[in-house]
Amino acid sequence: MDAPDAAAVEACLREGLPVQALAVRDDSHLHAGHAGAREGRHFHVRIVSPAFLGLPRLARHRLVYDRLSRWMPRGIHALALETLTPDEASR
């Protein structure tokens, strides 16, 4: 499967989760030349969702990884996540 761009990652997350705020940044250019760069793109995602209420960080990350599973491990090589509830984002 082809590697997604930031817009495709954003669309996929918006389809599967209630999203209050979402920013997807493609950091692939920062990793050019290292071995994993050939295996897929590098993204930073900051997502604010009420779906994260009451969940520990690992469970929040699993929700995001589950949504992006079609590109894992091919297409997306690295994913840096900030997963926040609406209350956490407003602090």
N, CA, C and O atoms as CSV, one atom per row, in Angstrom:
chain,resi,resn,atom,element,x,y,z
A,1,MET,N,N,0.843,-1.183,0.000
A,1,MET,CA,C,0.000,0.000,0.000
A,1,MET,C,C,0.883,1.239,0.000
A,1,MET,O,O,1.936,1.244,0.638
A,2,ASP,N,N,0.483,2.260,-0.686
A,2,ASP,CA,C,1.242,3.504,-0.748
A,2,ASP,C,C,1.197,4.229,0.587
A,2,ASP,O,O,0.256,4.079,1.367
A,3,ALA,N,N,2.226,5.011,0.830
A,3,ALA,CA,C,2.287,5.811,2.047
A,3,ALA,C,C,1.263,6.946,1.963
A,3,ALA,O,O,1.109,7.566,0.911
A,4,PRO,N,N,0.568,7.216,3.059
A,4,PRO,CA,C,-0.404,8.305,3.056
A,4,PRO,C,C,0.290,9.658,3.185
A,4,PRO,O,O,1.442,9.738,3.611
A,5,ASP,N,N,-0.418,10.705,2.818
A,5,ASP,CA,C,0.054,12.046,3.119
A,5,ASP,C,C,-0.686,12.528,4.369
A,5,ASP,O,O,-1.556,11.827,4.886
A,6,ALA,N,N,-0.346,13.707,4.846
A,6,ALA,CA,C,-0.948,14.225,6.072
A,6,ALA,C,C,-2.462,14.372,5.943
A,6,ALA,O,O,-3.187,14.123,6.906
A,7,ALA,N,N,-2.945,14.768,4.779
A,7,ALA,CA,C,-4.386,14.937,4.572
A,7,ALA,C,C,-5.115,13.599,4.681
A,7,ALA,O,O,-6.219,13.544,5.223
A,8,ALA,N,N,-4.517,12.528,4.177
A,8,ALA,CA,C,-5.141,11.203,4.265
A,8,ALA,C,C,-5.178,10.712,5.710
A,8,ALA,O,O,-6.168,10.119,6.138
A,9,VAL,N,N,-4.112,10.955,6.458
A,9,VAL,CA,C,-4.082,10.580,7.874
A,9,VAL,C,C,-5.168,11.344,8.621
A,9,VAL,O,O,-5.906,10.761,9.415
A,10,GLU,N,N,-5.268,12.637,8.371
A,10,GLU,CA,C,-6.285,13.453,9.024
A,10,GLU,C,C,-7.695,12.964,8.681
A,10,GLU,O,O,-8.533,12.825,9.572
A,11,ALA,N,N,-7.957,12.707,7.426
A,11,ALA,CA,C,-9.284,12.241,7.013
A,11,ALA,C,C,-9.633,10.919,7.677
A,11,ALA,O,O,-10.764,10.731,8.125
A,12,CYS,N,N,-8.683,10.010,7.745
A,12,CYS,CA,C,-8.908,8.706,8.358
A,12,CYS,C,C,-9.258,8.850,9.843
A,12,CYS,O,O,-10.165,8.179,10.335
A,13,LEU,N,N,-8.553,9.708,10.541
A,13,LEU,CA,C,-8.823,9.909,11.962
A,13,LEU,C,C,-10.172,10.580,12.177
A,13,LEU,O,O,-10.897,10.226,13.106
A,14,ARG,N,N,-10.514,11.536,11.339
A,14,ARG,CA,C,-11.808,12.212,11.471
A,14,ARG,C,C,-12.977,11.266,11.182
A,14,ARG,O,O,-14.060,11.427,11.745
A,15,GLU,N,N,-12.761,10.286,10.311
A,15,GLU,CA,C,-13.819,9.316,9.997
A,15,GLU,C,C,-14.132,8.403,11.173
A,15,GLU,O,O,-15.277,7.992,11.354
A,16,GLY,N,N,-13.111,8.083,11.979
A,16,GLY,CA,C,-13.293,7.058,12.989
A,16,GLY,C,C,-13.400,7.525,14.418
A,16,GLY,O,O,-13.759,6.743,15.298
A,17,LEU,N,N,-13.095,8.793,14.672
A,17,LEU,CA,C,-13.118,9.295,16.040
A,17,LEU,C,C,-13.842,10.637,16.092
A,17,LEU,O,O,-13.783,11.414,15.139
A,18,PRO,N,N,-14.532,10.911,17.217
A,18,PRO,CA,C,-15.066,12.265,17.377
A,18,PRO,C,C,-13.895,13.196,17.679
A,18,PRO,O,O,-13.202,13.025,18.682
A,19,VAL,N,N,-13.680,14.165,16.823
A,19,VAL,CA,C,-12.491,15.018,16.917
A,19,VAL,C,C,-12.909,16.446,17.207
A,19,VAL,O,O,-13.735,17.030,16.506
A,20,GLN,N,N,-12.319,16.994,18.254
A,20,GLN,CA,C,-12.541,18.410,18.570
A,20,GLN,C,C,-11.463,19.273,17.906
A,20,GLN,O,O,-11.741,20.378,17.440
A,21,ALA,N,N,-10.242,18.760,17.869
A,21,ALA,CA,C,-9.133,19.462,17.205
A,21,ALA,C,C,-8.149,18.408,16.713
A,21,ALA,O,O,-7.955,17.372,17.351
A,22,LEU,N,N,-7.534,18.689,15.573
A,22,LEU,CA,C,-6.611,17.725,14.983
A,22,LEU,C,C,-5.578,18.462,14.137
A,22,LEU,O,O,-5.917,19.302,13.304
A,23,ALA,N,N,-4.314,18.127,14.372
A,23,ALA,CA,C,-3.226,18.651,13.549
A,23,ALA,C,C,-2.310,17.486,13.207
A,23,ALA,O,O,-1.845,16.763,14.088
A,24,VAL,N,N,-2.059,17.314,11.917
A,24,VAL,CA,C,-1.170,16.252,11.439
A,24,VAL,C,C,-0.021,16.912,10.693
A,24,VAL,O,O,-0.226,17.683,9.756
A,25,ARG,N,N,1.188,16.594,11.127
A,25,ARG,CA,C,2.380,17.162,10.497
A,25,ARG,C,C,3.241,16.027,9.945
A,25,ARG,O,O,3.531,15.060,10.650
A,26,ASP,N,N,3.641,16.148,8.703
A,26,ASP,CA,C,4.523,15.167,8.071
A,26,ASP,C,C,5.962,15.586,8.344
A,26,ASP,O,O,6.433,16.604,7.837
A,27,ASP,N,N,6.654,14.785,9.154
A,27,ASP,CA,C,8.045,15.060,9.503
A,27,ASP,C,C,9.025,14.183,8.727
A,27,ASP,O,O,10.184,14.056,9.121
A,28,SER,N,N,8.582,13.591,7.655
A,28,SER,CA,C,9.422,12.647,6.904
A,28,SER,C,C,10.733,13.267,6.440
A,28,SER,O,O,11.770,12.604,6.439
A,29,HIS,N,N,10.692,14.527,6.049
A,29,HIS,CA,C,11.905,15.182,5.556
A,29,HIS,C,C,12.996,15.259,6.628
A,29,HIS,O,O,14.177,15.367,6.299
A,30,LEU,N,N,12.615,15.203,7.893
A,30,LEU,CA,C,13.589,15.247,8.984
A,30,LEU,C,C,14.325,13.921,9.170
A,30,LEU,O,O,15.337,13.853,9.868
A,31,HIS,N,N,13.806,12.875,8.538
A,31,HIS,CA,C,14.356,11.534,8.717
A,31,HIS,C,C,14.955,10.966,7.432
A,31,HIS,O,O,15.290,9.783,7.371
A,32,ALA,N,N,15.086,11.787,6.433
A,32,ALA,CA,C,15.645,11.328,5.161
A,32,ALA,C,C,17.039,10.744,5.391
A,32,ALA,O,O,17.866,11.330,6.089
A,33,GLY,N,N,17.276,9.596,4.796
A,33,GLY,CA,C,18.579,8.965,4.885
A,33,GLY,C,C,18.702,7.900,5.953
A,33,GLY,O,O,19.620,7.083,5.890
A,34,HIS,N,N,17.809,7.878,6.934
A,34,HIS,CA,C,17.916,6.795,7.912
A,34,HIS,C,C,17.145,5.589,7.410
A,34,HIS,O,O,16.236,5.721,6.590
A,35,ALA,N,N,17.506,4.420,7.899
A,35,ALA,CA,C,17.013,3.157,7.332
A,35,ALA,C,C,15.498,3.081,7.263
A,35,ALA,O,O,14.960,2.611,6.260
A,36,GLY,N,N,14.798,3.524,8.287
A,36,GLY,CA,C,13.345,3.413,8.310
A,36,GLY,C,C,12.637,4.342,7.348
A,36,GLY,O,O,11.451,4.157,7.071
A,37,ALA,N,N,13.332,5.325,6.840
A,37,ALA,CA,C,12.703,6.294,5.948
A,37,ALA,C,C,12.156,5.628,4.691
A,37,ALA,O,O,11.193,6.120,4.103
A,38,ARG,N,N,12.754,4.523,4.273
A,38,ARG,CA,C,12.282,3.819,3.078
A,38,ARG,C,C,11.017,3.016,3.355
A,38,ARG,O,O,10.291,2.656,2.428
A,39,GLU,N,N,10.753,2.736,4.629
A,39,GLU,CA,C,9.616,1.889,5.000
A,39,GLU,C,C,8.323,2.668,5.176
A,39,GLU,O,O,7.266,2.064,5.357
A,40,GLY,N,N,8.381,3.976,5.129
A,40,GLY,CA,C,7.160,4.754,5.271
A,40,GLY,C,C,7.445,6.143,5.794
A,40,GLY,O,O,8.589,6.532,6.029
A,41,ARG,N,N,6.370,6.869,5.966
A,41,ARG,CA,C,6.458,8.269,6.359
A,41,ARG,C,C,6.473,8.418,7.873
A,41,ARG,O,O,6.121,7.492,8.604
A,42,HIS,N,N,6.885,9.599,8.336
A,42,HIS,CA,C,6.937,9.950,9.756
A,42,HIS,C,C,5.934,11.076,9.995
A,42,HIS,O,O,5.965,12.098,9.310
A,43,PHE,N,N,5.049,10.887,10.964
A,43,PHE,CA,C,4.032,11.893,11.262
A,43,PHE,C,C,4.032,12.258,12.735
A,43,PHE,O,O,4.387,11.453,13.596
A,44,HIS,N,N,3.625,13.494,13.004
A,44,HIS,CA,C,3.324,13.954,14.355
A,44,HIS,C,C,1.837,14.297,14.335
A,44,HIS,O,O,1.380,15.054,13.479
A,45,VAL,N,N,1.086,13.737,15.282
A,45,VAL,CA,C,-0.359,13.960,15.350
A,45,VAL,C,C,-0.709,14.513,16.725
A,45,VAL,O,O,-0.343,13.939,17.750
A,46,ARG,N,N,-1.419,15.629,16.733
A,46,ARG,CA,C,-2.001,16.166,17.966
A,46,ARG,C,C,-3.507,16.105,17.779
A,46,ARG,O,O,-4.069,16.767,16.907
A,47,ILE,N,N,-4.154,15.293,18.619
A,47,ILE,CA,C,-5.588,15.084,18.471
A,47,ILE,C,C,-6.281,15.289,19.810
A,47,ILE,O,O,-5.836,14.784,20.841
A,48,VAL,N,N,-7.363,16.031,19.777
A,48,VAL,CA,C,-8.193,16.280,20.953
A,48,VAL,C,C,-9.541,15.619,20.685
A,48,VAL,O,O,-10.228,15.945,19.717
A,49,SER,N,N,-9.906,14.683,21.563
A,49,SER,CA,C,-11.142,13.936,21.345
A,49,SER,C,C,-11.789,13.556,22.677
A,49,SER,O,O,-11.098,13.164,23.617
A,50,PRO,N,N,-13.113,13.672,22.755
A,50,PRO,CA,C,-13.803,13.185,23.949
A,50,PRO,C,C,-13.729,11.660,24.073
A,50,PRO,O,O,-14.001,11.121,25.145
A,51,ALA,N,N,-13.370,10.964,23.006
A,51,ALA,CA,C,-13.226,9.502,23.064
A,51,ALA,C,C,-12.114,9.090,24.017
A,51,ALA,O,O,-12.066,7.935,24.443
A,52,PHE,N,N,-11.215,10.016,24.361
A,52,PHE,CA,C,-10.090,9.700,25.237
A,52,PHE,C,C,-10.419,9.846,26.725
A,52,PHE,O,O,-9.599,9.505,27.577
A,53,LEU,N,N,-11.612,10.349,27.037
A,53,LEU,CA,C,-11.994,10.545,28.438
A,53,LEU,C,C,-11.892,9.248,29.223
A,53,LEU,O,O,-12.447,8.224,28.824
A,54,GLY,N,N,-11.179,9.297,30.338
A,54,GLY,CA,C,-11.053,8.143,31.217
A,54,GLY,C,C,-10.083,7.080,30.756
A,54,GLY,O,O,-9.930,6.058,31.425
A,55,LEU,N,N,-9.418,7.294,29.624
A,55,LEU,CA,C,-8.488,6.296,29.099
A,55,LEU,C,C,-7.045,6.670,29.420
A,55,LEU,O,O,-6.677,7.842,29.347
A,56,PRO,N,N,-6.226,5.680,29.774
A,56,PRO,CA,C,-4.798,5.960,29.932
A,56,PRO,C,C,-4.154,6.211,28.567
A,56,PRO,O,O,-4.743,5.925,27.525
A,57,ARG,N,N,-2.952,6.741,28.596
A,57,ARG,CA,C,-2.271,7.111,27.349
A,57,ARG,C,C,-2.156,5.942,26.375
A,57,ARG,O,O,-2.373,6.118,25.176
A,58,LEU,N,N,-1.820,4.755,26.869
A,58,LEU,CA,C,-1.658,3.608,25.980
A,58,LEU,C,C,-2.964,3.283,25.256
A,58,LEU,O,O,-2.942,2.997,24.059
A,59,ALA,N,N,-4.074,3.321,25.939
A,59,ALA,CA,C,-5.373,3.044,25.310
A,59,ALA,C,C,-5.726,4.117,24.277
A,59,ALA,O,O,-6.307,3.811,23.237
A,60,ARG,N,N,-5.379,5.358,24.561
A,60,ARG,CA,C,-5.616,6.439,23.594
A,60,ARG,C,C,-4.806,6.192,22.327
A,60,ARG,O,O,-5.312,6.322,21.212
A,61,HIS,N,N,-3.544,5.835,22.519
A,61,HIS,CA,C,-2.678,5.572,21.362
A,61,HIS,C,C,-3.192,4.384,20.553
A,61,HIS,O,O,-3.126,4.396,19.324
A,62,ARG,N,N,-3.698,3.372,21.227
A,62,ARG,CA,C,-4.255,2.220,20.516
A,62,ARG,C,C,-5.437,2.612,19.643
A,62,ARG,O,O,-5.584,2.105,18.531
A,63,LEU,N,N,-6.286,3.517,20.141
A,63,LEU,CA,C,-7.410,3.990,19.322
A,63,LEU,C,C,-6.910,4.621,18.023
A,63,LEU,O,O,-7.456,4.369,16.949
A,64,VAL,N,N,-5.875,5.438,18.134
A,64,VAL,CA,C,-5.329,6.094,16.941
A,64,VAL,C,C,-4.677,5.061,16.017
A,64,VAL,O,O,-4.912,5.071,14.809
A,65,TYR,N,N,-3.858,4.169,16.587
A,65,TYR,CA,C,-3.207,3.135,15.775
A,65,TYR,C,C,-4.234,2.244,15.090
A,65,TYR,O,O,-4.045,1.856,13.937
A,66,ASP,N,N,-5.317,1.917,15.784
A,66,ASP,CA,C,-6.364,1.101,15.169
A,66,ASP,C,C,-6.966,1.794,13.954
A,66,ASP,O,O,-7.233,1.152,12.938
A,67,ARG,N,N,-7.178,3.092,14.055
A,67,ARG,CA,C,-7.740,3.840,12.927
A,67,ARG,C,C,-6.783,3.854,11.734
A,67,ARG,O,O,-7.218,3.839,10.583
A,68,LEU,N,N,-5.491,3.883,12.012
A,68,LEU,CA,C,-4.488,3.984,10.946
A,68,LEU,C,C,-3.894,2.633,10.564
A,68,LEU,O,O,-2.882,2.579,9.866
A,69,SER,N,N,-4.503,1.558,11.009
A,69,SER,CA,C,-3.928,0.210,10.840
A,69,SER,C,C,-3.685,-0.168,9.382
A,69,SER,O,O,-2.802,-0.978,9.099
A,70,ARG,N,N,-4.443,0.398,8.459
A,70,ARG,CA,C,-4.233,0.049,7.044
A,70,ARG,C,C,-2.855,0.471,6.543
A,70,ARG,O,O,-2.360,-0.051,5.544
A,71,TRP,N,N,-2.236,1.432,7.256
A,71,TRP,CA,C,-0.915,1.910,6.856
A,71,TRP,C,C,0.195,1.457,7.801
A,71,TRP,O,O,1.353,1.837,7.631
A,72,MET,N,N,-0.152,0.664,8.771
A,72,MET,CA,C,0.842,0.198,9.740
A,72,MET,C,C,1.137,-1.257,9.450
A,72,MET,O,O,0.163,-1.998,9.321
A,73,PRO,N,N,2.310,-1.746,9.336
A,73,PRO,CA,C,3.573,-1.023,9.425
A,73,PRO,C,C,4.082,-0.529,8.075
A,73,PRO,O,O,5.179,0.024,8.008
A,74,ARG,N,N,3.329,-0.707,7.015
A,74,ARG,CA,C,3.758,-0.203,5.710
A,74,ARG,C,C,2.995,1.064,5.389
A,74,ARG,O,O,1.768,1.105,5.471
A,75,GLY,N,N,3.720,2.075,5.028
A,75,GLY,CA,C,3.108,3.366,4.720
A,75,GLY,C,C,3.440,4.388,5.786
A,75,GLY,O,O,3.847,5.508,5.477
A,76,ILE,N,N,3.268,4.004,7.042
A,76,ILE,CA,C,3.669,4.861,8.159
A,76,ILE,C,C,4.758,4.121,8.917
A,76,ILE,O,O,4.551,3.007,9.398
A,77,HIS,N,N,5.911,4.748,9.016
A,77,HIS,CA,C,7.028,4.141,9.747
A,77,HIS,C,C,7.061,4.614,11.197
A,77,HIS,O,O,7.369,3.834,12.097
A,78,ALA,N,N,6.745,5.893,11.428
A,78,ALA,CA,C,6.808,6.445,12.779
A,78,ALA,C,C,5.633,7.388,13.000
A,78,ALA,O,O,5.211,8.116,12.102
A,79,LEU,N,N,5.121,7.349,14.222
A,79,LEU,CA,C,3.952,8.146,14.568
A,79,LEU,C,C,4.150,8.706,15.973
A,79,LEU,O,O,4.110,7.960,16.951
A,80,ALA,N,N,4.361,10.007,16.075
A,80,ALA,CA,C,4.454,10.678,17.376
A,80,ALA,C,C,3.059,11.201,17.707
A,80,ALA,O,O,2.449,11.904,16.902
A,81,LEU,N,N,2.561,10.860,18.884
A,81,LEU,CA,C,1.180,11.185,19.230
A,81,LEU,C,C,1.067,12.063,20.464
A,81,LEU,O,O,1.745,11.846,21.468
A,82,GLU,N,N,0.197,13.056,20.367
A,82,GLU,CA,C,-0.307,13.798,21.511
A,82,GLU,C,C,-1.803,13.545,21.512
A,82,GLU,O,O,-2.506,14.008,20.614
A,83,THR,N,N,-2.298,12.828,22.489
A,83,THR,CA,C,-3.717,12.458,22.555
A,83,THR,C,C,-4.310,13.115,23.796
A,83,THR,O,O,-3.966,12.754,24.921
A,84,LEU,N,N,-5.188,14.067,23.589
A,84,LEU,CA,C,-5.726,14.872,24.684
A,84,LEU,C,C,-7.242,14.832,24.728
A,84,LEU,O,O,-7.908,14.709,23.700
A,85,THR,N,N,-7.780,14.939,25.952
A,85,THR,CA,C,-9.217,15.150,26.104
A,85,THR,C,C,-9.471,16.641,25.936
A,85,THR,O,O,-8.527,17.428,26.005
A,86,PRO,N,N,-10.720,17.052,25.716
A,86,PRO,CA,C,-11.006,18.487,25.610
A,86,PRO,C,C,-10.566,19.285,26.859
A,86,PRO,O,O,-10.068,20.404,26.735
A,87,ASP,N,N,-10.751,18.711,28.042
A,87,ASP,CA,C,-10.321,19.403,29.270
A,87,ASP,C,C,-8.807,19.577,29.306
A,87,ASP,O,O,-8.319,20.644,29.676
A,88,GLU,N,N,-8.070,18.559,28.932
A,88,GLU,CA,C,-6.609,18.647,28.932
A,88,GLU,C,C,-6.118,19.678,27.929
A,88,GLU,O,O,-5.143,20.384,28.184
A,89,ALA,N,N,-6.781,19.764,26.807
A,89,ALA,CA,C,-6.356,20.708,25.755
A,89,ALA,C,C,-6.618,22.156,26.153
A,89,ALA,O,O,-5.935,23.058,25.667
A,90,SER,N,N,-7.578,22.393,27.015
A,90,SER,CA,C,-7.925,23.762,27.401
A,90,SER,C,C,-7.062,24.289,28.533
A,90,SER,O,O,-7.165,25.467,28.875
A,91,ARG,N,N,-6.222,23.466,29.120
A,91,ARG,CA,C,-5.359,23.910,30.241
A,91,ARG,C,C,-4.185,24.698,29.753
A,91,ARG,O,O,-3.364,25.144,30.554
